[in-house]
Short mmCIF file of C-alpha atoms and ligand atoms in Angstrom, two decimals:
data_model
loop_
_atom_site.label_atom_id
_atom_site.label_comp_id
_atom_site.label_asym_id
_atom_site.label_seq_id
_atom_site.Cartn_x
_atom_site.Cartn_y
_atom_site.Cartn_z
CA MET A 1 -22.47 -38.62 -38.70
CA LYS A 2 -20.94 -35.25 -37.85
CA ARG A 3 -23.30 -32.30 -38.34
CA ILE A 4 -21.83 -28.85 -39.06
CA ALA A 5 -23.70 -25.55 -39.37
CA ILE A 6 -22.29 -22.76 -41.51
CA ILE A 7 -23.78 -19.36 -40.79
CA GLY A 8 -23.39 -16.77 -43.55
CA GLY A 9 -23.50 -17.43 -47.30
CA GLY A 10 -20.88 -14.94 -48.49
CA ILE A 11 -17.68 -16.22 -50.07
CA SER A 12 -16.27 -17.13 -46.63
CA GLY A 13 -19.23 -19.38 -45.77
CA LEU A 14 -19.39 -20.78 -49.30
CA SER A 15 -15.68 -21.67 -49.22
CA ALA A 16 -16.22 -23.48 -45.93
CA ALA A 17 -19.20 -25.34 -47.42
CA PHE A 18 -17.20 -26.31 -50.51
CA ALA A 19 -14.37 -27.69 -48.35
CA LEU A 20 -16.91 -29.75 -46.36
CA GLU A 21 -18.62 -30.94 -49.55
CA GLU A 22 -15.27 -32.15 -50.90
CA GLN A 23 -14.71 -34.11 -47.70
CA ARG A 24 -18.21 -35.54 -47.82
CA LYS A 25 -17.70 -36.68 -51.41
CA SER A 26 -14.45 -38.35 -50.49
CA GLY A 27 -16.24 -40.46 -47.87
CA THR A 28 -16.15 -38.50 -44.62
CA GLN A 29 -19.38 -39.06 -42.71
CA LEU A 30 -20.72 -35.54 -42.39
CA GLU A 31 -23.71 -33.38 -43.05
CA TYR A 32 -23.73 -29.60 -43.29
CA VAL A 33 -26.37 -26.89 -43.36
CA LEU A 34 -25.65 -23.35 -44.59
CA TYR A 35 -27.84 -20.53 -43.24
CA GLU A 36 -28.07 -17.32 -45.23
CA ALA A 37 -30.22 -14.37 -44.14
CA SER A 38 -30.82 -12.92 -47.62
CA PRO A 39 -32.50 -14.50 -50.65
CA ARG A 40 -29.19 -14.90 -52.50
CA LEU A 41 -25.85 -16.55 -51.84
CA GLY A 42 -22.51 -14.85 -52.46
CA GLY A 43 -22.73 -11.92 -50.01
CA VAL A 44 -21.05 -8.87 -51.51
CA LEU A 45 -20.02 -10.80 -54.67
CA ARG A 46 -22.58 -9.50 -57.10
CA THR A 47 -22.33 -8.94 -60.85
CA GLU A 48 -24.89 -7.47 -63.24
CA ARG A 49 -24.84 -7.50 -67.03
CA ILE A 50 -26.11 -4.16 -68.35
CA ASP A 51 -26.01 -3.02 -71.98
CA GLY A 52 -23.27 -5.54 -72.82
CA CYS A 53 -21.14 -4.45 -69.83
CA LEU A 54 -20.28 -6.54 -66.80
CA VAL A 55 -20.89 -4.35 -63.78
CA GLU A 56 -19.43 -5.40 -60.45
CA ALA A 57 -21.50 -4.20 -57.51
CA GLY A 58 -19.00 -5.42 -54.90
CA PRO A 59 -15.41 -6.63 -55.41
CA ASP A 60 -14.23 -6.41 -59.01
CA SER A 61 -11.12 -8.59 -58.68
CA PHE A 62 -8.57 -9.87 -56.19
CA VAL A 63 -4.84 -9.47 -55.75
CA THR A 64 -2.99 -12.18 -57.66
CA GLU A 65 -0.27 -12.45 -55.04
CA LYS A 66 -2.64 -14.19 -52.61
CA PRO A 67 -3.39 -17.56 -54.24
CA TRP A 68 -6.45 -18.86 -52.38
CA ALA A 69 -9.25 -17.41 -54.50
CA ALA A 70 -7.59 -18.46 -57.77
CA ASP A 71 -6.95 -21.92 -56.26
CA LEU A 72 -10.64 -22.20 -55.43
CA CYS A 73 -11.52 -21.18 -59.00
CA ARG A 74 -9.25 -23.90 -60.35
CA ALA A 75 -10.73 -26.50 -57.97
CA LEU A 76 -14.15 -25.53 -59.34
CA GLY A 77 -12.99 -26.00 -62.94
CA LEU A 78 -12.90 -22.24 -63.59
CA GLY A 79 -9.17 -22.09 -64.34
CA ASP A 80 -9.89 -21.04 -67.95
CA GLN A 81 -12.17 -18.25 -66.68
CA LEU A 82 -9.43 -16.45 -64.78
CA ILE A 83 -8.34 -13.16 -66.32
CA GLY A 84 -5.54 -10.80 -65.36
CA SER A 85 -5.70 -7.04 -65.21
CA ASN A 86 -4.38 -5.26 -68.27
CA ASP A 87 -1.17 -4.17 -66.57
CA ALA A 88 0.35 -2.85 -69.79
CA ASP A 89 -2.09 0.05 -69.34
CA ARG A 90 -1.65 0.29 -65.57
CA LYS A 91 -1.55 3.96 -64.82
CA THR A 92 -3.21 5.38 -61.77
CA TYR A 93 -3.76 9.07 -61.23
CA ILE A 94 -3.98 10.99 -57.99
CA LEU A 95 -6.05 14.14 -57.86
CA THR A 96 -3.56 16.78 -56.75
CA ARG A 97 -4.72 20.38 -56.31
CA GLY A 98 -7.54 19.76 -58.79
CA HIS A 99 -5.42 18.01 -61.46
CA LEU A 100 -4.83 14.36 -62.19
CA VAL A 101 -1.19 13.48 -61.64
CA GLU A 102 0.12 10.07 -62.66
CA MET A 103 1.58 7.90 -59.90
CA PRO A 104 5.27 7.63 -60.75
CA ASP A 105 6.62 4.37 -62.11
CA GLY A 106 8.28 2.12 -59.54
CA LEU A 107 6.15 3.19 -56.59
CA MET A 108 5.29 0.06 -54.60
CA PHE A 109 2.31 1.17 -52.55
CA MET A 110 4.08 4.31 -51.26
CA VAL A 111 7.66 3.09 -51.41
CA PRO A 112 9.72 4.50 -54.29
CA THR A 113 11.92 1.90 -55.97
CA LYS A 114 12.93 3.96 -59.02
CA ILE A 115 14.67 7.23 -58.35
CA LEU A 116 14.24 9.20 -61.58
CA PRO A 117 10.45 8.89 -62.06
CA THR A 118 9.90 9.83 -58.41
CA VAL A 119 12.26 12.81 -58.52
CA LEU A 120 10.59 14.11 -61.70
CA SER A 121 7.02 13.51 -60.52
CA PRO A 122 4.88 16.57 -59.71
CA LEU A 123 2.95 14.39 -57.23
CA PHE A 124 5.33 15.23 -54.38
CA SER A 125 6.87 18.43 -53.15
CA TRP A 126 10.66 18.77 -52.90
CA LYS A 127 10.36 18.41 -49.15
CA THR A 128 8.83 14.93 -49.55
CA LYS A 129 11.40 13.98 -52.19
CA VAL A 130 14.21 14.90 -49.80
CA ARG A 131 12.53 12.79 -47.10
CA MET A 132 12.35 9.85 -49.51
CA THR A 133 16.09 10.09 -50.04
CA ARG A 134 16.77 10.38 -46.32
CA GLU A 135 14.50 7.38 -45.70
CA LEU A 136 16.98 5.19 -47.54
CA PHE A 137 19.35 5.68 -44.59
CA HIS A 138 16.89 4.80 -41.79
CA PRO A 139 18.48 2.16 -39.53
CA PRO A 140 16.58 -1.02 -38.49
CA ARG A 141 14.10 -0.26 -35.75
CA ALA A 142 12.36 -2.63 -33.36
CA VAL A 143 9.00 -1.12 -32.45
CA ASP A 144 7.35 -2.81 -29.50
CA ARG A 145 3.83 -1.52 -30.03
CA ASP A 146 1.28 -1.17 -32.77
CA GLU A 147 0.64 2.21 -34.35
CA SER A 148 -1.57 3.69 -37.04
CA VAL A 149 -0.62 3.45 -40.71
CA ALA A 150 -0.67 7.25 -40.84
CA ASP A 151 1.91 7.55 -38.03
CA PHE A 152 4.07 4.84 -39.57
CA VAL A 153 4.05 6.39 -43.05
CA GLU A 154 4.59 9.86 -41.65
CA ARG A 155 7.67 8.66 -39.75
CA HIS A 156 9.13 7.37 -43.00
CA TYR A 157 8.01 9.86 -45.63
CA GLY A 158 6.17 12.74 -43.98
CA ARG A 159 2.61 13.99 -43.90
CA GLU A 160 2.23 14.62 -47.63
CA MET A 161 2.74 10.93 -48.38
CA VAL A 162 0.00 10.03 -45.89
CA ASP A 163 -2.41 12.46 -47.50
CA ARG A 164 -1.61 11.85 -51.18
CA LEU A 165 -1.08 8.10 -51.20
CA ALA A 166 -1.42 6.05 -48.01
CA ASP A 167 -4.82 7.38 -47.07
CA PRO A 168 -6.57 7.11 -50.45
CA LEU A 169 -4.96 3.75 -51.25
CA LEU A 170 -6.05 2.21 -47.95
CA SER A 171 -9.50 3.81 -47.98
CA GLY A 172 -10.02 2.02 -51.27
CA VAL A 173 -9.38 -1.34 -49.60
CA TYR A 174 -10.73 -0.92 -46.05
CA GLY A 175 -13.03 2.04 -46.39
CA GLY A 176 -11.29 3.48 -43.32
CA GLU A 177 -8.77 6.17 -42.62
CA SER A 178 -5.06 5.55 -42.29
CA ALA A 179 -5.13 7.40 -38.96
CA SER A 180 -7.06 4.55 -37.35
CA LEU A 181 -5.84 1.48 -39.28
CA SER A 182 -3.24 -0.74 -37.61
CA VAL A 183 0.08 -0.96 -39.40
CA ARG A 184 0.74 -4.42 -38.00
CA ALA A 185 -2.58 -5.78 -39.25
CA VAL A 186 -2.84 -3.90 -42.53
CA LEU A 187 0.79 -3.59 -43.66
CA PRO A 188 2.56 -6.41 -41.79
CA ARG A 189 5.20 -6.68 -44.50
CA PHE A 190 6.16 -3.05 -44.10
CA ALA A 191 6.30 -3.31 -40.31
CA GLU A 192 8.65 -6.29 -40.75
CA MET A 193 10.76 -4.40 -43.32
CA GLU A 194 11.23 -1.63 -40.81
CA ARG A 195 12.36 -4.12 -38.19
CA THR A 196 14.86 -5.84 -40.48
CA HIS A 197 16.04 -3.02 -42.75
CA GLY A 198 14.87 0.24 -41.24
CA SER A 199 14.39 1.84 -44.65
CA LEU A 200 11.36 0.55 -46.57
CA GLY A 201 12.99 1.70 -49.81
CA ARG A 202 16.09 -0.40 -49.22
CA ALA A 203 14.02 -3.39 -48.07
CA MET A 204 11.85 -3.23 -51.16
CA LEU A 205 14.85 -3.07 -53.48
CA ALA A 206 16.40 -6.06 -51.70
CA ALA A 207 13.14 -8.04 -52.00
CA ARG A 208 12.92 -7.19 -55.71
CA LYS A 209 16.42 -8.48 -56.36
CA LYS A 210 15.49 -11.82 -54.78
CA MET A 211 12.29 -12.21 -56.80
CA PRO A 212 12.69 -14.45 -59.87
CA LYS A 213 12.61 -12.22 -62.99
CA ALA A 214 9.87 -14.31 -64.65
CA GLN A 215 7.56 -13.92 -61.65
CA SER A 216 7.94 -10.17 -61.42
CA LYS A 217 7.14 -9.76 -65.13
CA THR A 218 4.37 -12.26 -65.97
CA ALA A 219 1.73 -12.18 -63.23
CA SER A 220 -0.87 -9.41 -63.44
CA LEU A 221 -1.44 -7.48 -60.28
CA PHE A 222 -5.16 -8.29 -60.15
CA THR A 223 -7.12 -11.39 -61.15
CA SER A 224 -10.81 -11.69 -61.89
CA LEU A 225 -13.26 -13.93 -63.70
CA LYS A 226 -14.43 -13.45 -67.29
CA GLN A 227 -18.08 -13.59 -66.24
CA GLY A 228 -17.53 -11.53 -63.12
CA MET A 229 -16.97 -12.22 -59.44
CA GLN A 230 -20.47 -13.57 -58.86
CA HIS A 231 -19.54 -16.47 -61.13
CA LEU A 232 -17.24 -17.72 -58.37
CA ALA A 233 -20.09 -17.80 -55.84
CA GLU A 234 -22.42 -19.44 -58.37
CA ALA A 235 -19.85 -22.09 -59.25
CA VAL A 236 -19.43 -22.99 -55.56
CA VAL A 237 -23.20 -23.13 -55.05
CA ALA A 238 -23.55 -25.46 -58.05
CA ARG A 239 -21.24 -27.96 -56.31
CA LEU A 240 -23.06 -27.96 -52.97
CA THR A 241 -25.92 -30.15 -51.80
CA PRO A 242 -29.03 -28.05 -52.68
CA GLN A 243 -31.05 -29.20 -49.62
CA ALA A 244 -28.22 -27.99 -47.37
CA LEU A 245 -28.61 -24.36 -48.47
CA LEU A 246 -31.15 -22.37 -46.46
CA THR A 247 -31.57 -18.88 -47.92
CA ASN A 248 -33.95 -16.30 -46.39
CA THR A 249 -33.00 -17.86 -43.06
CA PRO A 250 -31.36 -15.40 -40.67
CA VAL A 251 -29.89 -17.04 -37.61
CA GLN A 252 -31.03 -15.27 -34.45
CA ALA A 253 -28.77 -17.04 -32.01
CA ILE A 254 -26.59 -20.02 -31.40
CA GLN A 255 -26.36 -21.77 -28.05
CA ARG A 256 -24.11 -24.32 -26.51
CA GLU A 257 -25.52 -27.50 -25.08
CA GLU A 258 -23.94 -30.47 -23.44
CA LEU A 259 -23.74 -32.45 -26.66
CA GLY A 260 -23.00 -29.66 -29.09
CA TRP A 261 -24.65 -26.58 -30.53
CA VAL A 262 -28.18 -25.41 -31.23
CA VAL A 263 -28.77 -22.98 -34.07
CA SER A 264 -32.02 -20.99 -33.94
CA ALA A 265 -33.39 -19.48 -37.13
CA GLY A 266 -36.99 -18.28 -37.30
CA MET A 267 -39.22 -20.79 -35.54
CA GLN A 268 -36.74 -23.62 -36.12
CA SER A 269 -33.87 -24.91 -34.01
CA ASP A 270 -31.43 -27.56 -35.10
CA GLN A 271 -28.58 -29.41 -33.39
CA PHE A 272 -25.00 -29.58 -34.62
CA ASP A 273 -21.62 -30.85 -33.49
CA ALA A 274 -19.82 -27.77 -34.77
CA VAL A 275 -20.66 -24.27 -36.00
CA ILE A 276 -18.75 -22.15 -38.51
CA LEU A 277 -19.66 -18.50 -38.01
CA ALA A 278 -18.88 -16.88 -41.37
CA LEU A 279 -20.37 -13.49 -40.58
CA PRO A 280 -19.08 -9.92 -40.33
CA GLY A 281 -17.87 -9.18 -36.76
CA PRO A 282 -21.00 -7.38 -35.45
CA ALA A 283 -23.35 -10.05 -36.87
CA ALA A 284 -21.17 -12.79 -35.34
CA ALA A 285 -21.29 -10.91 -32.01
CA ASN A 286 -25.05 -10.79 -32.19
CA ALA A 287 -25.38 -14.52 -32.86
CA LEU A 288 -23.03 -15.32 -29.97
CA ARG A 289 -24.41 -13.07 -27.27
CA ARG A 290 -26.08 -15.96 -25.36
CA VAL A 291 -22.89 -18.02 -25.51
CA SER A 292 -20.15 -15.65 -24.39
CA ASN A 293 -20.58 -11.99 -23.63
CA GLU A 294 -16.84 -11.54 -23.65
CA LEU A 295 -16.34 -13.04 -27.11
CA ALA A 296 -19.39 -11.16 -28.44
CA ALA A 297 -17.90 -7.90 -27.14
CA GLU A 298 -14.55 -8.54 -28.84
CA LEU A 299 -16.20 -9.44 -32.15
CA GLY A 300 -18.56 -6.49 -31.92
CA ALA A 301 -15.62 -4.17 -31.40
CA VAL A 302 -14.17 -4.91 -34.85
CA GLU A 303 -15.21 -1.76 -36.66
CA TYR A 304 -16.93 -1.85 -40.04
CA SER A 305 -17.38 0.88 -42.59
CA SER A 306 -19.94 1.29 -45.33
CA SER A 307 -19.25 1.81 -49.00
CA ILE A 308 -21.11 2.70 -52.17
CA THR A 309 -20.15 1.72 -55.69
CA VAL A 310 -21.65 3.36 -58.75
CA GLY A 311 -21.39 1.71 -62.18
CA LEU A 312 -21.74 4.01 -65.19
CA GLY A 313 -21.81 3.10 -68.88
CA TYR A 314 -20.87 5.54 -71.68
CA ASP A 315 -20.48 5.47 -75.43
CA ALA A 316 -17.33 5.14 -77.55
CA GLU A 317 -16.76 8.89 -77.68
CA VAL A 318 -16.35 9.04 -73.92
CA ARG A 319 -14.14 5.95 -74.01
CA HIS A 320 -11.73 7.70 -76.34
CA SER A 321 -11.78 10.94 -74.36
CA LEU A 322 -10.80 9.41 -71.00
CA PRO A 323 -7.19 9.47 -69.85
CA PRO A 324 -5.42 6.13 -70.40
CA GLY A 325 -5.02 3.91 -67.35
CA PHE A 326 -6.92 2.21 -64.55
CA GLY A 327 -8.46 5.30 -63.00
CA PHE A 328 -7.85 7.81 -60.22
CA LEU A 329 -7.81 8.25 -56.46
CA VAL A 330 -8.95 11.33 -54.60
CA PRO A 331 -7.13 12.35 -51.40
CA ARG A 332 -9.45 13.63 -48.67
CA SER A 333 -7.73 17.03 -48.75
CA GLU A 334 -9.12 17.65 -52.26
CA GLY A 335 -12.53 18.19 -50.67
CA LYS A 336 -14.48 15.81 -52.90
CA ARG A 337 -16.85 13.06 -51.85
CA LEU A 338 -15.69 10.50 -54.38
CA LEU A 339 -12.78 8.41 -53.20
CA ALA A 340 -11.91 6.73 -56.48
CA ALA A 341 -12.99 5.89 -59.99
CA THR A 342 -11.89 2.92 -62.06
CA PHE A 343 -11.88 2.94 -65.86
CA VAL A 344 -13.04 -0.66 -65.95
CA HIS A 345 -12.78 -1.05 -69.75
CA HIS A 346 -9.01 -0.40 -69.41
CA LYS A 347 -8.42 -2.45 -66.27
CA PHE A 348 -10.34 -5.51 -67.54
CA PRO A 349 -11.04 -5.14 -71.28
CA HIS A 350 -13.49 -8.11 -71.19
CA ARG A 351 -15.88 -6.08 -69.05
CA ALA A 352 -17.18 -3.73 -71.75
CA PRO A 353 -17.66 -3.95 -75.54
CA GLU A 354 -15.29 -1.88 -77.71
CA ASP A 355 -17.88 0.84 -78.17
CA ARG A 356 -18.55 1.33 -74.47
CA ALA A 357 -16.74 2.91 -71.54
CA LEU A 358 -17.46 1.45 -68.12
CA LEU A 359 -16.67 3.49 -65.01
CA ARG A 360 -16.88 2.36 -61.41
CA CYS A 361 -17.00 5.12 -58.82
CA PHE A 362 -16.47 4.52 -55.14
CA PHE A 363 -17.48 6.24 -51.90
CA ALA A 364 -16.16 4.91 -48.59
CA GLY A 365 -16.06 5.61 -44.87
CA SER A 366 -17.35 8.98 -43.72
CA ASN A 367 -18.01 10.09 -47.32
CA ALA A 368 -20.21 7.04 -47.89
CA GLU A 369 -22.06 7.80 -44.62
CA SER A 370 -22.63 11.40 -45.69
CA VAL A 371 -24.30 10.46 -48.99
CA TRP A 372 -26.01 7.32 -47.61
CA PRO A 373 -29.43 8.91 -46.90
CA LEU A 374 -29.62 10.42 -50.42
CA SER A 375 -31.63 8.85 -53.23
CA ASP A 376 -29.82 7.01 -56.04
CA ASP A 377 -30.54 9.97 -58.34
CA GLN A 378 -29.01 12.41 -55.88
CA ILE A 379 -25.93 10.19 -55.44
CA LEU A 380 -25.66 9.99 -59.20
CA GLY A 381 -25.86 13.79 -59.35
CA ILE A 382 -22.85 14.04 -57.00
CA VAL A 383 -20.93 11.48 -59.05
CA ARG A 384 -21.61 13.27 -62.32
CA ASN A 385 -20.76 16.64 -60.85
CA GLU A 386 -17.43 15.42 -59.48
CA LEU A 387 -16.57 13.51 -62.66
CA GLN A 388 -17.13 16.75 -64.52
CA GLN A 389 -14.84 18.65 -62.15
CA ILE A 390 -12.12 15.98 -62.15
CA ILE A 391 -12.03 14.67 -65.74
CA GLY A 392 -14.28 17.15 -67.52
CA LEU A 393 -16.90 14.47 -68.23
CA ARG A 394 -20.21 16.21 -69.01
CA THR A 395 -21.91 13.49 -71.08
CA ALA A 396 -24.91 11.76 -69.52
CA PRO A 397 -24.27 8.08 -68.91
CA LEU A 398 -26.15 5.48 -70.98
CA PHE A 399 -26.86 3.63 -67.74
CA ALA A 400 -26.02 4.01 -64.07
CA ARG A 401 -26.44 1.78 -61.03
CA VAL A 402 -25.88 2.61 -57.37
CA TYR A 403 -24.99 -0.21 -54.97
CA LYS A 404 -24.93 0.42 -51.23
CA TRP A 405 -23.04 -1.85 -48.85
CA LYS A 406 -23.85 -1.18 -45.23
CA SER A 407 -21.02 -1.96 -42.79
CA ALA A 408 -19.43 -4.48 -45.14
CA MET A 409 -15.74 -3.55 -44.89
CA ALA A 410 -13.84 -4.46 -41.74
CA GLN A 411 -11.36 -1.89 -40.51
CA TYR A 412 -8.47 -3.29 -38.58
CA SER A 413 -7.83 -0.53 -36.08
CA VAL A 414 -4.70 -0.13 -33.96
CA GLY A 415 -4.46 -3.12 -31.59
CA HIS A 416 -6.28 -5.48 -34.00
CA LEU A 417 -3.73 -8.29 -33.66
CA GLU A 418 -4.02 -8.24 -29.87
CA ARG A 419 -7.80 -8.38 -30.26
CA LEU A 420 -7.40 -11.43 -32.52
CA GLU A 421 -5.37 -13.16 -29.82
CA ARG A 422 -8.11 -12.51 -27.26
CA ILE A 423 -10.75 -13.72 -29.72
CA GLU A 424 -8.79 -16.90 -30.35
CA ARG A 425 -8.34 -17.58 -26.62
CA LEU A 426 -12.07 -17.12 -25.99
CA ARG A 427 -13.00 -19.23 -29.01
CA GLN A 428 -10.86 -22.10 -27.78
CA GLN A 429 -12.97 -22.19 -24.64
CA LEU A 430 -15.95 -23.05 -26.85
CA PRO A 431 -15.20 -26.40 -28.49
CA GLY A 432 -16.97 -26.84 -31.78
CA LEU A 433 -17.00 -23.15 -32.67
CA THR A 434 -14.94 -21.80 -35.58
CA LEU A 435 -14.82 -18.35 -37.16
CA ALA A 436 -14.39 -17.24 -40.76
CA GLY A 437 -14.80 -13.98 -42.65
CA ASN A 438 -13.27 -10.59 -43.15
CA ALA A 439 -13.16 -9.55 -39.47
CA TYR A 440 -9.94 -11.36 -38.76
CA LYS A 441 -6.88 -11.85 -40.97
CA GLY A 442 -7.60 -10.14 -44.26
CA ILE A 443 -10.53 -8.38 -45.85
CA GLY A 444 -9.91 -9.37 -49.48
CA VAL A 445 -11.63 -12.23 -51.27
CA PRO A 446 -8.54 -14.52 -51.19
CA ASP A 447 -8.22 -14.15 -47.41
CA CYS A 448 -11.93 -14.81 -46.95
CA VAL A 449 -11.66 -17.97 -49.08
CA ARG A 450 -8.71 -19.12 -46.97
CA SER A 451 -10.54 -18.35 -43.74
CA GLY A 452 -13.54 -20.44 -44.85
CA ARG A 453 -11.39 -23.38 -45.85
CA GLU A 454 -9.44 -23.28 -42.59
CA ALA A 455 -12.61 -23.00 -40.51
CA ALA A 456 -13.99 -26.10 -42.26
CA LYS A 457 -10.80 -28.01 -41.50
CA GLN A 458 -10.94 -26.96 -37.85
CA ALA A 459 -14.62 -27.90 -37.58
CA LEU A 460 -13.85 -31.38 -38.91
CA GLU A 461 -11.01 -31.86 -36.46
CA MET A 462 -13.13 -30.92 -33.43
C1 FAD B 501 -17.88 -2.55 -52.26
C2 FAD B 501 -16.83 -3.56 -51.94
C3 FAD B 501 -15.75 -3.72 -52.78
C4 FAD B 501 -14.76 -4.65 -52.49
N1 FAD B 501 -13.74 -4.82 -53.38
C5 FAD B 501 -12.88 -5.84 -53.20
C6 FAD B 501 -11.95 -6.18 -54.22
O1 FAD B 501 -11.93 -5.56 -55.28
N2 FAD B 501 -11.11 -7.23 -54.00
C7 FAD B 501 -11.15 -7.97 -52.85
O2 FAD B 501 -10.38 -8.93 -52.71
N3 FAD B 501 -12.04 -7.69 -51.87
C8 FAD B 501 -12.90 -6.66 -52.02
N4 FAD B 501 -13.84 -6.39 -51.06
C9 FAD B 501 -13.82 -7.17 -49.81
C10 FAD B 501 -14.43 -8.56 -49.98
O3 FAD B 501 -15.29 -8.59 -51.08
C11 FAD B 501 -15.20 -8.97 -48.72
O4 FAD B 501 -14.42 -8.78 -47.56
C12 FAD B 501 -15.61 -10.45 -48.78
O5 FAD B 501 -16.28 -10.75 -49.98
C13 FAD B 501 -16.49 -10.76 -47.57
O6 FAD B 501 -17.02 -12.06 -47.67
P1 FAD B 501 -17.76 -12.71 -46.42
O7 FAD B 501 -18.36 -13.98 -46.85
O8 FAD B 501 -16.83 -12.77 -45.27
O9 FAD B 501 -18.85 -11.63 -46.00
P2 FAD B 501 -20.16 -11.15 -46.76
O10 FAD B 501 -19.99 -11.17 -48.23
O11 FAD B 501 -20.54 -9.88 -46.10
O12 FAD B 501 -21.21 -12.29 -46.42
C14 FAD B 501 -21.79 -12.43 -45.16
C15 FAD B 501 -23.15 -13.07 -45.36
O13 FAD B 501 -23.73 -13.33 -44.09
C16 FAD B 501 -25.12 -13.10 -44.19
N5 FAD B 501 -25.65 -12.89 -42.85
C17 FAD B 501 -25.50 -11.80 -42.04
N6 FAD B 501 -26.12 -12.02 -40.86
C18 FAD B 501 -26.65 -13.27 -40.91
C19 FAD B 501 -27.39 -14.07 -40.00
N7 FAD B 501 -27.72 -13.64 -38.79
N8 FAD B 501 -27.77 -15.31 -40.38
C20 FAD B 501 -27.46 -15.79 -41.62
N9 FAD B 501 -26.76 -15.07 -42.52
C21 FAD B 501 -26.36 -13.82 -42.18
C22 FAD B 501 -25.22 -11.88 -45.09
O14 FAD B 501 -26.51 -11.77 -45.66
C23 FAD B 501 -24.12 -12.17 -46.11
O15 FAD B 501 -24.62 -12.85 -47.25
C24 FAD B 501 -14.84 -5.45 -51.31
C25 FAD B 501 -15.93 -5.28 -50.45
C26 FAD B 501 -16.92 -4.35 -50.75
C27 FAD B 501 -18.11 -4.20 -49.84
#
């Protein structure tokens, strides 16, 4: 009987456990134990129902383009629970010199694919618009080294594009700044487009032409679950062997022995043939420090940033007074602390009753650090003050919740892919050890699900 330990009960660890459970049910001789430090499973997937609204404390959805999370939902029998974002109302605003300006139609991340809306948009100066046109003539370029997203975007479209779009869009995903994020790790498709086409604009238009019409029209950009993201974690847990799930059990260390691995948690130690470390980088480094200093150092060097989400509920009057669309982003240069706000009732209409507005405000990176020591009431004060300045919202919310996530978002800094190669080489020297989670090849829920499933497969093959 093969014994496998899974350390970490976020969606990465749960996906690994589900893959092992499926194997066990189909007759593979194996036993698994999942260790989770906190009292609850699911990690940052957490949903609360407040005043008829579904408030997401962590992720609120996942990109539809990456299939692994939706595949897991279907495997769990949650196919009918999947919902798409309300893309008919998909407008996003950027705060520009104190005013909300709509992102022009046809902008794919920061690459314009429709000329007229971009030319007419007040979001960019004429200088940037001229650069966008010139970009269409960039020749293919083989770059032999990694660089920051900010440098990459600036080379193509200039500084204003970094400030107005690249930085706020990426801060929303990684919590970090585009000046430190690796273009090869974070925007691999764009790096490849530059190599093959030179111009990102031309490459994007070529890719669009190849895409089947039906696909480009039907799929929503984001997918979520009717009952919220926590439902996914709960559905996985319901399929696992209850005795295998050890909550309130932080692992202090793992060690390698002649015949396998020893996992130490509290006063207990247990032996396993393989270990799946499904932890954020620094926590994985900590667990591994007695096994390999070198690997621990590489894992510990993956930077993490903190974030804060604030859920706010309002009445119907506020709902009708808000601008239409998904919400707004705030470039750093606007001097605010908020990074973004989502009008959840527009993005996912199932999340709030008709007579409620549900807002989700977001602080990340250095802004999250600066408000971190404040009380929830003080943070709420900042949110309300900035909402008043940005959208003129003076009404007191019917409810408000502040959720703090310490060092939960991995930031893939320049050189991340080389670090991954070193991590993989060092891991291979430790038979029986596999790694999953958001420190490696994708921070989003779908990538974490994939990483868990792949780690389980590897652990079984060892
Ligand atoms: C605020 C926020 C919003 C996000 N929004 C989105 C989004 O909209 N879409 C999207 O796709 N992604 C989003 N993400 C990213 C995504 O949710 C995460 O990257 C992903 O859920 C991480 O899952 P995980 O299992 O790897 O890690 P985690 O969820 O962090 O789980 C790790 C688990 O390990 C446990 N643990 C730690 N140390 C130990 C130990 N020593 N022993 C045992 N257990 C331990 C922790 O308690 C935790 O439960 C968001 C993240 C955050 C924080």
